XYZ file of C-alpha atoms in Angstrom:
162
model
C -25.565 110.692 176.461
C -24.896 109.378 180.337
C -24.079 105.943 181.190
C -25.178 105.443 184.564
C -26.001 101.812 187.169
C -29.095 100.280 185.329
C -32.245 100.508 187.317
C -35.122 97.512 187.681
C -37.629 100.016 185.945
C -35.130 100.452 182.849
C -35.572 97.186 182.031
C -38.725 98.363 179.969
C -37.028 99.785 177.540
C -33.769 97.479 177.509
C -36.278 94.810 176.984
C -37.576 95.504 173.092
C -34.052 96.300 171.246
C -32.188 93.009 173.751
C -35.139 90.817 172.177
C -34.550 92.245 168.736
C -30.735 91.645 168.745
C -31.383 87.857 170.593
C -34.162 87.113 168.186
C -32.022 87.721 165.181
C -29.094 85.242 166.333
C -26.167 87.092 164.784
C -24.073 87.780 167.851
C -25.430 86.680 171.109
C -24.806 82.733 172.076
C -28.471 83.158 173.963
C -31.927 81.243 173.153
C -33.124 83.125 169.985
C -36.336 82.514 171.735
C -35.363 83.803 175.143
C -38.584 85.448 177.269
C -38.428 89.194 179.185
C -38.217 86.949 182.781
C -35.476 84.914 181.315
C -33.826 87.835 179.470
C -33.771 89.974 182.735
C -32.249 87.323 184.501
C -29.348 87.148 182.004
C -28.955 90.804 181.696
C -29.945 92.746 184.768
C -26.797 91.638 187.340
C -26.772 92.185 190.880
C -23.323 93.168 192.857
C -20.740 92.991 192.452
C -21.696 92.011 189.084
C -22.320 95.538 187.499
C -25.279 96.194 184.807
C -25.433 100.238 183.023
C -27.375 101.622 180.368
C -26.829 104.461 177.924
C -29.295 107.205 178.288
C -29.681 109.785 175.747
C -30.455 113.743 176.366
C -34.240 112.478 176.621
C -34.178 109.885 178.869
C -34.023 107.272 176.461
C -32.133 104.203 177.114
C -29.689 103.914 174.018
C -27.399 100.943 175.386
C -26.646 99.042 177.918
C -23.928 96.853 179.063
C -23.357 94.245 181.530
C -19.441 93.335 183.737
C -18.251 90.949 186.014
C -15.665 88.901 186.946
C -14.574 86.246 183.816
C -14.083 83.531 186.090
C -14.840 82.671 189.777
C -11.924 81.569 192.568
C -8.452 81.711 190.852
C -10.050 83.751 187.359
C -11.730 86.538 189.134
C -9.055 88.775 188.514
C -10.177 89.285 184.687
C -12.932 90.981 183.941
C -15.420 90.313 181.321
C -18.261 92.205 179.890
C -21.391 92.256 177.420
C -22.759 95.072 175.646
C -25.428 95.790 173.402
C -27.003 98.986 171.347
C -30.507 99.466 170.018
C -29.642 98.902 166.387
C -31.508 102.090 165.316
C -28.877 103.929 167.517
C -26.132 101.927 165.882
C -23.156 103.862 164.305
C -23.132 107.005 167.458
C -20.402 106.027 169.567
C -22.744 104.403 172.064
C -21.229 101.206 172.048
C -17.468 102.724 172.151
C -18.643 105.001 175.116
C -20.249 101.670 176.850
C -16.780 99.616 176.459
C -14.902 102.491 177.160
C -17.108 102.607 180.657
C -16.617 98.739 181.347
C -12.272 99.349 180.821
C -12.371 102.122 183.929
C -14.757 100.300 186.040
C -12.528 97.074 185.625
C -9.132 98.752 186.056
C -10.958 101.052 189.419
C -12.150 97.382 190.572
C -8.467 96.292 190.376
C -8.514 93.816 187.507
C -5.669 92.330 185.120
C -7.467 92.799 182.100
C -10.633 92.329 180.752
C -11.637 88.840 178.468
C -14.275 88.397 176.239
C -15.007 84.360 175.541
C -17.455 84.628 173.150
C -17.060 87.290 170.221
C -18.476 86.021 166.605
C -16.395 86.508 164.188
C -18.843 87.496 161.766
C -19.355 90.534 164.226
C -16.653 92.549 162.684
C -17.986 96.119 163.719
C -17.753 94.886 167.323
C -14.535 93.288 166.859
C -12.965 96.678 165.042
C -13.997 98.242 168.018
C -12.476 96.636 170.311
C -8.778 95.579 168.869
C -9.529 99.676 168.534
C -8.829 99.839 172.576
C -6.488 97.703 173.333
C -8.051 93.919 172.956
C -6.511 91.427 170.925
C -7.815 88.101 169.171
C -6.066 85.379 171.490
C -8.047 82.453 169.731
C -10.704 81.277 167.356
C -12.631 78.336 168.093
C -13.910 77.760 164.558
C -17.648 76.810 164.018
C -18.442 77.274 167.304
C -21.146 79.583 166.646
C -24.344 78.709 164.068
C -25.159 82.158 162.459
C -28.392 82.474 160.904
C -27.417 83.227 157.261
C -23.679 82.311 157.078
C -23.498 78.771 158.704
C -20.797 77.917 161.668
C -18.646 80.563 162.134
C -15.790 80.929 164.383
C -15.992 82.562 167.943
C -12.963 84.926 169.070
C -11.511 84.694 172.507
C -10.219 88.820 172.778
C -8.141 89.816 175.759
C -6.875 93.381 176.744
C -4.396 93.654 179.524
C -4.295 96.032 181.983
């Protein structure tokens, strides 16, 4: 697997697992009925904003993941990020090698740390991984997230310093 700069024609195969994992509406804050246009939009970030994908040894995009700046003015010094891994690649490192990816290119683009605001709690694969490198649960803002099947659950704030 490579993880390389996401390119406007990859968004073709992004598109069908990011609709899956939106549609569902168990760990993405998006419009479960978000379109391709609007999805792009979301997803696909021009610079300095950075967008990647995972390819696998056939060209298949496996992953991708999104990074930017947390804040603008006076908070762009923590970095934030958004990743996500066609769930029938689930379970292969992908999503470790994709966070892993996002901690260089913050620390190379001179950030603090990296933040993520949003992380459902119910989401604990994601969140294993990433107290796993480094991030810690700051906060919980409880029922701030309405999961399909288990009701208002709490959202994490996770920070890792640099």
């Amino acid at each position: 697997m490579i993880i390389r700069v996401a390119l406007p024609g990859d968004w073709a195969q992004i598109w069908p697992f990011f609709h899956a994992i939106v549609a569902a509406g168990e760990t993405f804050a998006y419009p479960q009925e978000l379109t391709a246009d609007e999805g792009r939009e979301l997803w696909m970030l021009s610079p300095p904003r950075h967008t990647v994908v995972a390819v696998d040894e056939a060209g298949a995009v496996v992953g991708t993941a999104n990074m930017y700046a947390n804040r603008p003015g006076n908070g762009s010094h923590v970095a934030s990020a958004s990743y996500m891994v066609d769930p029938a690649r689930s379970g292969q490192g992908i999503g470790r090698a994709l966070v892993e990816y996002s901690l260089r290119w913050a620390r190379a683009g001179g950030f603090r740390g990296m933040q993520y605001n949003a992380v459902v709690a119910t989401n604990v694969h994601a969140v294993r991984l990433y107290e796993s490198l480094g991030f810690l649960i700051v906060g919980t803002v409880p029922e701030a997230f309405r999961h399909p099947t288990e009701g208002y659950v709490g959202l994490h704030i996770m920070y890792c310093p640099f």
